[in-house]
Coordinates of C-alpha atoms in Angstrom, one line a residue:
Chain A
X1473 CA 101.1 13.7 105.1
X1474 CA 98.9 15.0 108.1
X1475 CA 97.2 17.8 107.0
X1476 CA 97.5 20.8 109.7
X1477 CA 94.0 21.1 111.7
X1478 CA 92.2 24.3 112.6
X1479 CA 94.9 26.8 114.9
X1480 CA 92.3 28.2 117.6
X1481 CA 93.5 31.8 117.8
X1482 CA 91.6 33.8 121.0
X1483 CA 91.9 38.0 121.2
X1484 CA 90.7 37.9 124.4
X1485 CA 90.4 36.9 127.9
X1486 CA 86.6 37.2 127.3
X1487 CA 86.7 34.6 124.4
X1488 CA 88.5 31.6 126.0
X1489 CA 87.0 28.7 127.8
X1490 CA 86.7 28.7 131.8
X1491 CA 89.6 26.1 131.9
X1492 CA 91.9 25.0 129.0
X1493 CA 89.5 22.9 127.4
X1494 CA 89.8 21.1 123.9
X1495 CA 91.8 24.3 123.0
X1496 CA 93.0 22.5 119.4
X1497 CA 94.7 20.0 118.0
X1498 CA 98.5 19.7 117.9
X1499 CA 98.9 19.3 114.0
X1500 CA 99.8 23.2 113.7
X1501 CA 102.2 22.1 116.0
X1502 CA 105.4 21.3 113.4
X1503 CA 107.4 19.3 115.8
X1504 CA 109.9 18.5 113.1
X1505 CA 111.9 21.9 114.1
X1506 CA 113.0 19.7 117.3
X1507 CA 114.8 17.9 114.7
X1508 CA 118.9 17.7 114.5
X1509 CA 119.6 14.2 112.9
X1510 CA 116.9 13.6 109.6
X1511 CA 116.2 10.0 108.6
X1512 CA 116.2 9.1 104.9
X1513 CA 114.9 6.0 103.4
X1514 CA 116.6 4.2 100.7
X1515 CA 113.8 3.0 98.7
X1516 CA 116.1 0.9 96.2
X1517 CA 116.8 -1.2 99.4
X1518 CA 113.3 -0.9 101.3
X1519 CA 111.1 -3.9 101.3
X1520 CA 108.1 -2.5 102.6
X1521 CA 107.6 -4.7 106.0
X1522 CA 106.6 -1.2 107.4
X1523 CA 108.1 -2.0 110.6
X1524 CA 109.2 1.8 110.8
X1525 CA 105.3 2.9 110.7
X1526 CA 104.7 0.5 113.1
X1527 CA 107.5 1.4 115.7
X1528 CA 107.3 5.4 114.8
X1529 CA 106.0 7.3 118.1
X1530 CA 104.8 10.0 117.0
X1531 CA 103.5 8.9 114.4
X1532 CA 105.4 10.5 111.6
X1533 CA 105.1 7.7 108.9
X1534 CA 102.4 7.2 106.7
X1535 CA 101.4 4.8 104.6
X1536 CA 101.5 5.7 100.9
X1537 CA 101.3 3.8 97.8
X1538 CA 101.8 1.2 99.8
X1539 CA 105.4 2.4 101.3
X1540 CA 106.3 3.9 104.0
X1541 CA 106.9 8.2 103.8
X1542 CA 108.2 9.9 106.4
X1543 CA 106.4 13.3 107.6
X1544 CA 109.1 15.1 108.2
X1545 CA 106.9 18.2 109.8
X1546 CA 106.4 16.2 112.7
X1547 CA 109.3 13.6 112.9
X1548 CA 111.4 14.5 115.9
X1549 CA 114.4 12.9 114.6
X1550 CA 114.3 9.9 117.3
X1551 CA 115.9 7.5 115.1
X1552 CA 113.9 4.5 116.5
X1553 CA 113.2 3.7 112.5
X1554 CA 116.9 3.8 112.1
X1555 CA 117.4 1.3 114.4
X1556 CA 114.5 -0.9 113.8
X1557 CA 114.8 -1.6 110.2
X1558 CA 115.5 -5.1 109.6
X1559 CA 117.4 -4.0 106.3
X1560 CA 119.3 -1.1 107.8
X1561 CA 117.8 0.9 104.5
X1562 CA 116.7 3.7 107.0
X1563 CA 120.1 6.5 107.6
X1564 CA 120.1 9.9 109.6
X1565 CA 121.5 12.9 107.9
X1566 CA 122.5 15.6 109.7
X1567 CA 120.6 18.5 109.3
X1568 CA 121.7 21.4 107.3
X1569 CA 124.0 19.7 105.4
Chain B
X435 CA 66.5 21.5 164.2
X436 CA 68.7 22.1 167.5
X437 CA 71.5 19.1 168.1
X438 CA 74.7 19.5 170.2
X439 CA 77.5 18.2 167.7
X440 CA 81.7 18.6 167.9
X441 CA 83.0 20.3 164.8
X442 CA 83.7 17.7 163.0
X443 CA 80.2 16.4 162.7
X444 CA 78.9 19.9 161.7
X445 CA 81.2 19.5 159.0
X446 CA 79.6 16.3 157.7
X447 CA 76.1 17.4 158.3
X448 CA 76.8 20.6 156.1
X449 CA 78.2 18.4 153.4
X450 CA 74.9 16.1 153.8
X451 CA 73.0 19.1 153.2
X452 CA 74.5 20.1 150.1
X453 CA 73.8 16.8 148.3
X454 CA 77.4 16.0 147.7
X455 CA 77.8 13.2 145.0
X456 CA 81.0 12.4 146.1
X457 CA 83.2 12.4 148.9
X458 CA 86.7 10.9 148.6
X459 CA 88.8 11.0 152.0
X460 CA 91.9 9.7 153.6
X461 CA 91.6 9.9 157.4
X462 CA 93.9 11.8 159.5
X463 CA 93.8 13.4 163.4
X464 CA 91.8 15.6 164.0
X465 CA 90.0 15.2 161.1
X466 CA 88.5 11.5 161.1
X467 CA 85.0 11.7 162.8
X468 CA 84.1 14.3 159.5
X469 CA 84.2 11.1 156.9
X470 CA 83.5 8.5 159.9
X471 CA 80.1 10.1 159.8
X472 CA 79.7 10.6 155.9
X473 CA 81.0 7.2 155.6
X474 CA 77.9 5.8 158.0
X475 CA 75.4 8.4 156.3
X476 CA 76.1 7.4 152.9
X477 CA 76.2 3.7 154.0
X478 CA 72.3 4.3 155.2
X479 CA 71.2 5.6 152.4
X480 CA 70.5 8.8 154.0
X481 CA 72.9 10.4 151.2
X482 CA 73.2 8.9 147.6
X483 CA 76.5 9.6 146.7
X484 CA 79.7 7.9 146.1
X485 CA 82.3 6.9 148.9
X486 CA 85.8 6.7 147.4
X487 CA 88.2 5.0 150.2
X488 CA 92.0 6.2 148.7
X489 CA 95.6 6.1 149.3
X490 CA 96.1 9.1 150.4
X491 CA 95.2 12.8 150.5
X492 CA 96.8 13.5 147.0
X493 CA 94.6 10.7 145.8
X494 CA 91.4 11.9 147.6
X495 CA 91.8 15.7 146.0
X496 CA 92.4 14.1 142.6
X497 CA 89.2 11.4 142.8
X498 CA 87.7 15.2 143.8
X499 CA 88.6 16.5 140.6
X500 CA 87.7 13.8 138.6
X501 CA 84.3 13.8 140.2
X502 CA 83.9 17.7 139.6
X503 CA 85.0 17.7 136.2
X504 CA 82.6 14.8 135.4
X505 CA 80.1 17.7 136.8
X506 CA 79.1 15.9 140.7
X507 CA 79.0 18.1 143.7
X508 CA 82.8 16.7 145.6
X509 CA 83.7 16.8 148.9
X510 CA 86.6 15.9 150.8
X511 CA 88.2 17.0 154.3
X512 CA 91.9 16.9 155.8
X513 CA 94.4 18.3 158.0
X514 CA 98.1 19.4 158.3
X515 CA 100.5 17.0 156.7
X516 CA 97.3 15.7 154.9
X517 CA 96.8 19.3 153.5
X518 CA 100.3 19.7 152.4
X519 CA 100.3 16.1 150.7
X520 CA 97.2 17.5 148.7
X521 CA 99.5 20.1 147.5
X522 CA 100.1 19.9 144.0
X523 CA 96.6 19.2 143.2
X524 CA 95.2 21.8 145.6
X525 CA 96.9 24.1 142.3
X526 CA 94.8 22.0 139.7
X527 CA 91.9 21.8 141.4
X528 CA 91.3 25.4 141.6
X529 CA 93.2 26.0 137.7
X530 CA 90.7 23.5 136.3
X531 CA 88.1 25.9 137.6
X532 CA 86.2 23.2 139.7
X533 CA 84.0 23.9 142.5
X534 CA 85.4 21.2 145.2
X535 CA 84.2 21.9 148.4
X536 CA 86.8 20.7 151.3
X537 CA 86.9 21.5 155.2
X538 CA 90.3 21.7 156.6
X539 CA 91.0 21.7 160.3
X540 CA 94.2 23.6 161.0
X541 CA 96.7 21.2 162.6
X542 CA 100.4 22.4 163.4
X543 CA 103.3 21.3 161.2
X544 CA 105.9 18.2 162.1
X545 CA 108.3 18.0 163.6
X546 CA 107.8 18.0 166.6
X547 CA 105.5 15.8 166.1
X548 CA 101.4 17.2 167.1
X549 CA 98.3 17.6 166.7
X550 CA 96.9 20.5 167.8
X551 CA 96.1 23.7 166.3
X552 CA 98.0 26.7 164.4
X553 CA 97.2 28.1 161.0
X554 CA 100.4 27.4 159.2
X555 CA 98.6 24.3 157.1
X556 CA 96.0 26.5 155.5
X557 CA 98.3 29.3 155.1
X558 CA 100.7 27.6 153.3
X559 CA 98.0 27.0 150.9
X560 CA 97.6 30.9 150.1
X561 CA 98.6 30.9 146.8
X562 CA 96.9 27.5 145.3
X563 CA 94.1 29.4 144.1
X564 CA 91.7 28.2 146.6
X565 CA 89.1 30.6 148.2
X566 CA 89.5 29.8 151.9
X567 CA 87.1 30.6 155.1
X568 CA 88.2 30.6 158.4
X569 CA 85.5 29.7 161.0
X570 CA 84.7 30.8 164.6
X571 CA 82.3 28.3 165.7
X572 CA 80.3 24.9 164.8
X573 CA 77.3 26.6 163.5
X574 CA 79.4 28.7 161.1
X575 CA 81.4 25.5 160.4
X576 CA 78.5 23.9 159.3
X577 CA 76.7 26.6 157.7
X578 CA 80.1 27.7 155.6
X579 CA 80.0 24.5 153.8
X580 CA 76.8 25.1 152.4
X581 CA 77.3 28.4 151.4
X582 CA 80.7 27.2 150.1
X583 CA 79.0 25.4 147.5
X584 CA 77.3 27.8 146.7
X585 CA 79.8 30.5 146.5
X586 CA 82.4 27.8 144.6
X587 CA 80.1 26.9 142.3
X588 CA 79.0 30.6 140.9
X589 CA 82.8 31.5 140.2
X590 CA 83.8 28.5 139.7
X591 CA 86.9 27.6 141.9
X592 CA 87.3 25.9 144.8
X593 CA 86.8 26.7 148.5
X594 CA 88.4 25.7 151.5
X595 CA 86.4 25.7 155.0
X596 CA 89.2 26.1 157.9
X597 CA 88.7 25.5 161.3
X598 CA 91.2 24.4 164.6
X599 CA 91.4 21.7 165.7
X600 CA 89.9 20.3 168.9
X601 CA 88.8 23.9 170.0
X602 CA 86.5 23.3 167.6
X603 CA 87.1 20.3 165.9
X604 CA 86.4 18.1 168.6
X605 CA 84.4 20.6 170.9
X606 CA 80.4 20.4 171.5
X607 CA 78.1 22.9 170.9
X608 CA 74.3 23.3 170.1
X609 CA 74.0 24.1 166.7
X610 CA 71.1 24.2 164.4
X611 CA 70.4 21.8 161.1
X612 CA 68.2 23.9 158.7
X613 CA 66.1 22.0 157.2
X614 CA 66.6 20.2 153.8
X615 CA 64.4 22.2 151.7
X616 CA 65.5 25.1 152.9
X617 CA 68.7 24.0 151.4
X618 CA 67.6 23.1 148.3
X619 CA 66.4 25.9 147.4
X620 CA 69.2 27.9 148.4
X621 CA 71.6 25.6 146.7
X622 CA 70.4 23.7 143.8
X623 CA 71.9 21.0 141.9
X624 CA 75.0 21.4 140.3
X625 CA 75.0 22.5 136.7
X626 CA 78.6 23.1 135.6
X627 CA 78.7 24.6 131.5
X628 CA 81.0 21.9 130.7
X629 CA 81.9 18.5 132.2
X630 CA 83.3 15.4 131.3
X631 CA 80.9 14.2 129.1
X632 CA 81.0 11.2 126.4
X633 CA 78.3 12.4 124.1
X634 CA 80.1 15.8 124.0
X635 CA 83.6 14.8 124.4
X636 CA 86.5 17.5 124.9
X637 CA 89.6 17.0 126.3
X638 CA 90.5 19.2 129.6
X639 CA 93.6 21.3 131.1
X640 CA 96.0 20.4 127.6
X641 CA 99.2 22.0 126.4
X642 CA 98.7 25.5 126.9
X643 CA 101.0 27.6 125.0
X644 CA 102.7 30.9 126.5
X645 CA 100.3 33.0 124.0
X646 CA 97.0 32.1 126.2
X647 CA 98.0 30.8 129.5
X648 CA 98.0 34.4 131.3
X649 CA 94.7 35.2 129.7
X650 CA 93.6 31.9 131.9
X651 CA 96.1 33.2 135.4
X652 CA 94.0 36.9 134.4
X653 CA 90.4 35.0 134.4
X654 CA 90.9 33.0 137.6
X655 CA 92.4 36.5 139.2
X656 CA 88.9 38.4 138.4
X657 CA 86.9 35.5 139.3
X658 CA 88.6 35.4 142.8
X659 CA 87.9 39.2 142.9
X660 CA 84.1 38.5 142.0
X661 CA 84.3 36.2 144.7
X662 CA 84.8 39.0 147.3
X663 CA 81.4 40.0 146.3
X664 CA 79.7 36.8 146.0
X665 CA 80.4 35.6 149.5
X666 CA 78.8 38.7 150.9
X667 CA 75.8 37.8 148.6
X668 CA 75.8 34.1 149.6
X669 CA 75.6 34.8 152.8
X670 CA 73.1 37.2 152.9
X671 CA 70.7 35.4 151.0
X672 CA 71.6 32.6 153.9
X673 CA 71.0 34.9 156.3
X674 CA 67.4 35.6 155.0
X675 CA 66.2 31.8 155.0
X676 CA 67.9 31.1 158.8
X677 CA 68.3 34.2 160.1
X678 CA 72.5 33.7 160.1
X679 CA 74.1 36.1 157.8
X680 CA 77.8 36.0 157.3
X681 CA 80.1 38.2 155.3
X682 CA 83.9 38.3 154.6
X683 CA 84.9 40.2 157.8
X684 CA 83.0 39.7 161.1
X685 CA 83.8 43.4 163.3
X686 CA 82.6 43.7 166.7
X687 CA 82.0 46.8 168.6
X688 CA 84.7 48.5 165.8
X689 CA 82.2 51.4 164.9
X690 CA 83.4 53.6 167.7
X691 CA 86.5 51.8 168.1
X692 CA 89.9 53.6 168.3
X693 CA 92.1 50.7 168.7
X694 CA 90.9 47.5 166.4
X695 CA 92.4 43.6 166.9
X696 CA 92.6 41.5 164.0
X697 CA 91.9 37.9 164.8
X698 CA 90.7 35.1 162.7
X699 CA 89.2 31.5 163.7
X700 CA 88.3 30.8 167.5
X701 CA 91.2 33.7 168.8
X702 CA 88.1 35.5 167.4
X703 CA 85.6 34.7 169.8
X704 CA 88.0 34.6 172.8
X705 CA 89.1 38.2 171.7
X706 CA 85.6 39.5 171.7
X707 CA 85.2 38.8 175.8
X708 CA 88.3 41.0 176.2
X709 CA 86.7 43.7 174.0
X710 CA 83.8 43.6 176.5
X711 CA 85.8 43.5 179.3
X712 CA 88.0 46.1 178.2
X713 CA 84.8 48.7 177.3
X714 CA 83.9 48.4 181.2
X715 CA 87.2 49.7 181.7
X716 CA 86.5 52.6 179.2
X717 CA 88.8 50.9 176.4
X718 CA 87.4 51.9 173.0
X719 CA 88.5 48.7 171.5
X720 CA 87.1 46.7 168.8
X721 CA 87.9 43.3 167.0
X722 CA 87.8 42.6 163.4
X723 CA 87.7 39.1 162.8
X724 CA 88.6 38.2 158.7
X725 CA 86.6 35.5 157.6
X726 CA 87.6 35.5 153.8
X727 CA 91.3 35.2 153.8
X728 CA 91.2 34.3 149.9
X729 CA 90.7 36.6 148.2
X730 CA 91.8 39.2 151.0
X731 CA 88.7 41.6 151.6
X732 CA 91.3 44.5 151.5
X733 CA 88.6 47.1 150.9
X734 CA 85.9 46.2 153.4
X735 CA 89.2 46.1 155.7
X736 CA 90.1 49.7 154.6
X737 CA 86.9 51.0 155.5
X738 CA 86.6 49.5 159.4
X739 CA 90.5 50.8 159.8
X740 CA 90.6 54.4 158.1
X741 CA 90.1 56.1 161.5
X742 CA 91.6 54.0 163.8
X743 CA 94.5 54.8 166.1
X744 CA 96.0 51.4 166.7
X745 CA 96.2 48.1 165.1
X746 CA 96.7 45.3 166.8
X747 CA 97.2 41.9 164.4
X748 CA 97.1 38.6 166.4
X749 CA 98.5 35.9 164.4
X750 CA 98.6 32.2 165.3
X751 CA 100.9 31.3 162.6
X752 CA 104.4 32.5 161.5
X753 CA 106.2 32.9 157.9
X754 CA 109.9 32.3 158.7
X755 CA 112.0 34.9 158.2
X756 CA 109.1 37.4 158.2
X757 CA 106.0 37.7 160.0
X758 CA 102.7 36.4 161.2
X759 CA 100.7 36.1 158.0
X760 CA 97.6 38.3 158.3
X761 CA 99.7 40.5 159.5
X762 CA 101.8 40.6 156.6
X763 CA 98.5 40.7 154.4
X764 CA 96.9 43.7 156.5
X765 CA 99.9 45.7 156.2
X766 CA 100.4 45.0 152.6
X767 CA 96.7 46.0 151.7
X768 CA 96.8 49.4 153.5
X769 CA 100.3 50.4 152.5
X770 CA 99.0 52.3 149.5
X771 CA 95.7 54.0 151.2
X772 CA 95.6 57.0 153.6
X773 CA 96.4 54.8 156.8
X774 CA 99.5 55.2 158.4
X775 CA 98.8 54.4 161.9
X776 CA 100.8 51.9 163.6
X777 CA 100.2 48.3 163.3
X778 CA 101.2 45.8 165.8
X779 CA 101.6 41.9 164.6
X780 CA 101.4 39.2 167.8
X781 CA 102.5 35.4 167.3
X782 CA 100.9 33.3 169.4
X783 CA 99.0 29.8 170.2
X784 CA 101.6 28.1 167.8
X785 CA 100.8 24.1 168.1
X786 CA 97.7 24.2 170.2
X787 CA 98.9 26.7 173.1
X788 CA 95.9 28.5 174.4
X789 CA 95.4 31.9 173.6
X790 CA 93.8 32.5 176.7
X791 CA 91.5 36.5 177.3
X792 CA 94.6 37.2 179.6
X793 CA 97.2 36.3 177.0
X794 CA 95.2 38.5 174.8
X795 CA 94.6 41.5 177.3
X796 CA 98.6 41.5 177.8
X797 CA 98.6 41.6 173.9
X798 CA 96.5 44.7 174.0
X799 CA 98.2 46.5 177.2
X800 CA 101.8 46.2 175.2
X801 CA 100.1 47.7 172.3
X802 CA 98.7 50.6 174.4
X803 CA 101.9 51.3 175.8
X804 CA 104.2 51.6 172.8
X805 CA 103.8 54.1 170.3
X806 CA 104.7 52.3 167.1
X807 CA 105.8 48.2 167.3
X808 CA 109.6 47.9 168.4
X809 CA 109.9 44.6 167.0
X810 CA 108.6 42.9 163.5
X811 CA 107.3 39.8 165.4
X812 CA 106.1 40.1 168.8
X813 CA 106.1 36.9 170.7
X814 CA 103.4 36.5 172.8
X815 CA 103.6 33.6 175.7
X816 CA 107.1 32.0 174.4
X817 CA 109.8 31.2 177.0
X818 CA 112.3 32.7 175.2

């Protein structure tokens, strides 16, 4: 899982750069709250190609263990996984079921 | 040195002088002899810098930024149609902070079809966030580019050098070249804090999230106001190497003065051999030429207007469905101060018609003879 990076918080107009310049990174940015439909692997029927990590935009797959986790701070609920897998093991949920 | 050079070529010999690095330019009437010239002095090695042949004007503004944000002195010129084309990046030019140096000669809007002078291409740049000067002869021309660097650089925005076309674009006059080392040690190299750089990368103008993108609006409002004083600065210090000083307004006879015109560009000059000819008469008249129309010197204005009778605001542009434009801004920046005389806004010399000392005396005679202006626009020299 991505670790979040360092938020760059400014109090003032005195403190920030000229022009918005390398004003942080976007892993505090938890894009998973876009999210309406949740992908779920079934790992019983998963067999590892990682063809999901491969195809995930964002990126919010990992590698781990040597399977594929999905980060589901960041993952946007596309559902180009879903639709990629070659075994159709990948499944949205809807969220806040 | 003394040479007798149209506009245009001031333009390029100002740019020569500041060193510029790079110059990207799509040509357009009446605008082309400015890079024809850069394009043959850079060719001769008489300027090491790079010559970026694009597109179009969008594309010559953005090669601009590039260049500036990779910390080299840029330069570009345009006109009308070109100008508004540049639009959108006009905004980021100035919101990236970069000190781009451009010279725009004010071309009428099409259609109909033209290409002669009227103000409404510059002005319907007011709000990109570019500092703009509006020029009343070649020597200024020339001499506004340089000090445009230097006044762009130190507060770090952009700067836009405006003068009309043909009456001075492609006009002759003698006008003097200071020399090069005069230059160079009123404008040094370019030194930006940060700049595009691969052994210190950063990445420039990303997301910018509602809780610090007015604190970055607020920083490029007070730099704009510290510009008001920097120009004044810049062109003193010209003033003390070549004996030319320029400041945001340009007055003339207005100490005395109990009725004031407000002009801007060449109207500027032609006005001030009315104001003569008018004094024989016993007219206590004056003209207040505004250099610096961003940012708006509404203070320095206050002080030349606070005991004047009449105002008399000739405009040769028009904002549709309100008013000439400096006339809007000179009535805005006295509404909350002690003045309450009346003001009189004029349109005239729309798409190159001359704005002849006659045109201008009847100007002055209708303000003379009403008490307060009867109409928000008054139309000078249209067959209506």
């Amino acid at each position: 899982m991505f670790k979040p990076g360092k938020k760059i918080e400014f109090k003032s107009a005195k403190e920030i750069p000229l022009t918005p310049t390398s004003l942080g990174d976007m892993t505090h940015n938890y894009t998973g709250s876009w999210r309406n439909l949740r992908p779920e692997i079934d790992y019983d029927r998963c067999i590892d190609c990682m063809i999901c990590w491969k195809f995930c935009p964002e990126p919010a797959i990992y590698i781990e263990n040597d399977r594929p986790k999905i980060d589901y701070y960041f993952c946007k609920g596309c559902g180009i996984c879903v639709e990629e897998c070659p075994v159709k093991c990948i499944a949205f949920e809807e969220e806040g079921k | 040195m003394k040479k007798v050079l149209m506009g245009n070529h001031a333009i390029s010999y100002g740019a020569t002088l500041s060193r510029v690095q790079v110059i990207a330019a799509y040509p357009i009437t009446p605008q082309t002899q400015v890079v024809e010239l850069l394009s043959e002095i850079v060719a001769n090695g008489e300027l090491e810098a790079e010559f970026i042949k694009v597109e179009s004007e969008h594309s010559a503004m953005a090669a601009c930024i590039g260049a500036s944000a990779a910390g080299a002195r840029a330069f570009t010129a345009t006109s009308s149609q070109g100008l508004l084309l540049m639009h959108e990046v006009l905004h980021w030019a100035s919101r990236a902070r970069l000190p781009i140096v451009m010279a725009n000669i004010n071309r009428a809007i099409s259609p109909g079809w033209t290409i002669w002078t009227d103000q409404n291409d510059s002005l319907s740049q007011r709000d990109t966030g570019w500092i703009q000067i509006y020029a009343a002869d070649n020597q200024e021309v020339l001499d506004s580019i340089i000090i445009g660097y230097k006044v762009a650089e130190k507060v770090s925005l952009p700067l836009m050098v405006v003068l009309d076309a043909f009456v001075l674009s492609h006009t002759y006059e003698p006008v003097d070249i200071p020399d090069q080392d005069k230059v160079d040690k009123f404008l040094p190299p370019y030194n930006p804090k940060i700049k595009l750089d691969p052994e210190d990368p950063h990445a420039f103008g990303g997301l910018t999230a509602p809780n610090i993108y007015m604190e970055f609006q607020y920083n490029h409002q007070l730099a704009m106001m510290e510009a008001k004083k920097v120009i004044n600065e810049a062109g003193k210090e010209y003033g003390e190497i070549t004996g030319r000083y320029y400041q945001n307004l340009s007055p003339y006879k207005v100490d005395d003065a109990e009725y004031i015109l407000i002009t801007s560009g060449t109207v500027a000059k032609t006005t001030n051999i009315v104001v003569d000819k008018l004094r024989e008469s016993g007219v206590k008249i004056g003209n207040l030429r505004i250099r610096t129309f961003r940012p708006f010197p509404s203070e320095e204005i206050y002080e030349i207007l606070k005991d004047k009778k009449k105002i008399f605001v000739i405009d040769r542009n028009l904002s549709f469905g309100n008013t000439g434009i400096f006339f809007q801004e000179v009535k805005a920046s006295l509404y909350n101060t002690d003045i309450k005389v009346p003001i009189f806004g004029f349109v005239t010399g729309l798409g190159g018609r001359d704005v002849t000392p006659e045109l201008i005396e009847e100007i002055v005679n209708y303000g003379m003879k009403k008490e307060k202006p009867e109409e928000e626009v008054i139309w000078m020299g249209v067959k209506k």
